[in-house]
Structure formats: C-alpha cells, structure tokens
XYZ file of C-alpha atoms in Angstrom:
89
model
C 50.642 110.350 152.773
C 52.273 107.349 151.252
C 56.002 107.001 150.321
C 57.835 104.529 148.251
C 60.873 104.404 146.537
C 61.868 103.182 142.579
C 64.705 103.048 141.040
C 64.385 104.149 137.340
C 64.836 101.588 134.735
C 64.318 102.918 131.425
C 66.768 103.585 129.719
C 66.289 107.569 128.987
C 65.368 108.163 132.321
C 63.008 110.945 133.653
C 62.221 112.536 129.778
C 59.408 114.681 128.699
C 57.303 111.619 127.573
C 58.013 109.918 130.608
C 57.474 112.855 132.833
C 54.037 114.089 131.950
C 53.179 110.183 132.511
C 53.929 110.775 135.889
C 52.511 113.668 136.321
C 49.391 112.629 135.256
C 49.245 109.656 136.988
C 49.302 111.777 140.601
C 46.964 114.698 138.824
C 44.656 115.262 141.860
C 47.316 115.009 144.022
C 50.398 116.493 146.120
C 53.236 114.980 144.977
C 56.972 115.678 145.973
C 59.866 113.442 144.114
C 63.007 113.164 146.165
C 65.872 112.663 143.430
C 69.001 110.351 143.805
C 71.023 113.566 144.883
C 68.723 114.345 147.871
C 67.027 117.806 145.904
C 62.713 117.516 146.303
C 61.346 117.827 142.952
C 57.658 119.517 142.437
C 55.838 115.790 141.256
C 52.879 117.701 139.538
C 55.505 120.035 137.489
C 56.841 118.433 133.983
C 59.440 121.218 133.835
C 60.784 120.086 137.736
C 60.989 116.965 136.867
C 62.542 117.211 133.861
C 65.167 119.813 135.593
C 66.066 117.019 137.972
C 68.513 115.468 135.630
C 67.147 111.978 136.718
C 68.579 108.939 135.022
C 68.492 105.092 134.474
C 69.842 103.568 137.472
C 68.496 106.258 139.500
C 66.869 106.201 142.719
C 63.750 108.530 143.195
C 61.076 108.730 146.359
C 57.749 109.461 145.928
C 55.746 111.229 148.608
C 51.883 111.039 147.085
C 49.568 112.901 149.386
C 45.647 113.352 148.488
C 42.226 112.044 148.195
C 43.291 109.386 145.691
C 46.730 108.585 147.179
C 46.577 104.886 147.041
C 45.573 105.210 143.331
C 47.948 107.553 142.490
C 50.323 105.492 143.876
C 49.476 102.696 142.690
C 49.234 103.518 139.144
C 52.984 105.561 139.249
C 54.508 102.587 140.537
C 53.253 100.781 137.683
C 54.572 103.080 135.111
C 57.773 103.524 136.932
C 58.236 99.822 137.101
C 57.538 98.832 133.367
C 60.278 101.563 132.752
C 57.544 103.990 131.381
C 56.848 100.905 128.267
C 60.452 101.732 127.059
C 63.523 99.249 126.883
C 65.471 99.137 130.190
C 69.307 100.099 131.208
C-alpha cells in the first residue's frame, strides 16, 4: 500500500472531468481518498468522489493498494499536481 497526500490545485476542484481522470488512473487498483474533512471516499467510484465536495485548496490522501500501485501512484500524482491540465486557485 502506498500513501501520499496532495493538495488540490485546480481551480474547480474534484469535478466530473477531473474525477474519472483519477479514477482511471488507479483502474486496477484499491483506492481509498481521505478528504480534507476526514470522510474516506471510494477512489475507483466517480459518483464518491464527486459526493466529496472536494475543492481547490483542499487537502486529499491517497491510499493506492494493488499490483500496479507504484504506477497508479505515480501517474495520479501527476494529474493531481498539474491541477488535472486546468488553471490553478
């Protein structure tokens, strides 16, 4: 299991668009998503993350569990980090 935490940058926070990238950058994997307000958010589910009200300037954990942690990992860091491509808050 690997764990890391992001803060969200973009400025539109956790929308559909930028959910589903997440969720299909841990496809293949567990994933849980601790939000800012301490509730654990189904990673693999576009609807629970969209539920979880999560916004720019928001901190989130990621708990990525699977054969293809690291990757998983790896690759929603780099979408969480570039703000999902969109302009930052």
């Amino acid at each position: 299991m690997i764990i890391k935490s992001f803060e969200i940058i973009n400025k539109t926070g956790m929308h559909m668009r930028a959910a589903a990238e997440l969720v299909n950058s841990v496809k293949g994997c567990s994933c849980v998503i601790t939000a800012f307000d301490g509730r654990r958010l189904n990673g693999n589910s576009l609807i629970d993350i969209m539920s979880g009200g999560i916004k720019c300037g928001d901190i989130i954990t990621l708990e990525i569990e699977g054969e293809n942690e690291k990757s998983a990992m790896e690759q929603a860091q780099r979408l969480i980090e570039t703000g999902f491509g969109e302009k930052c808050c």
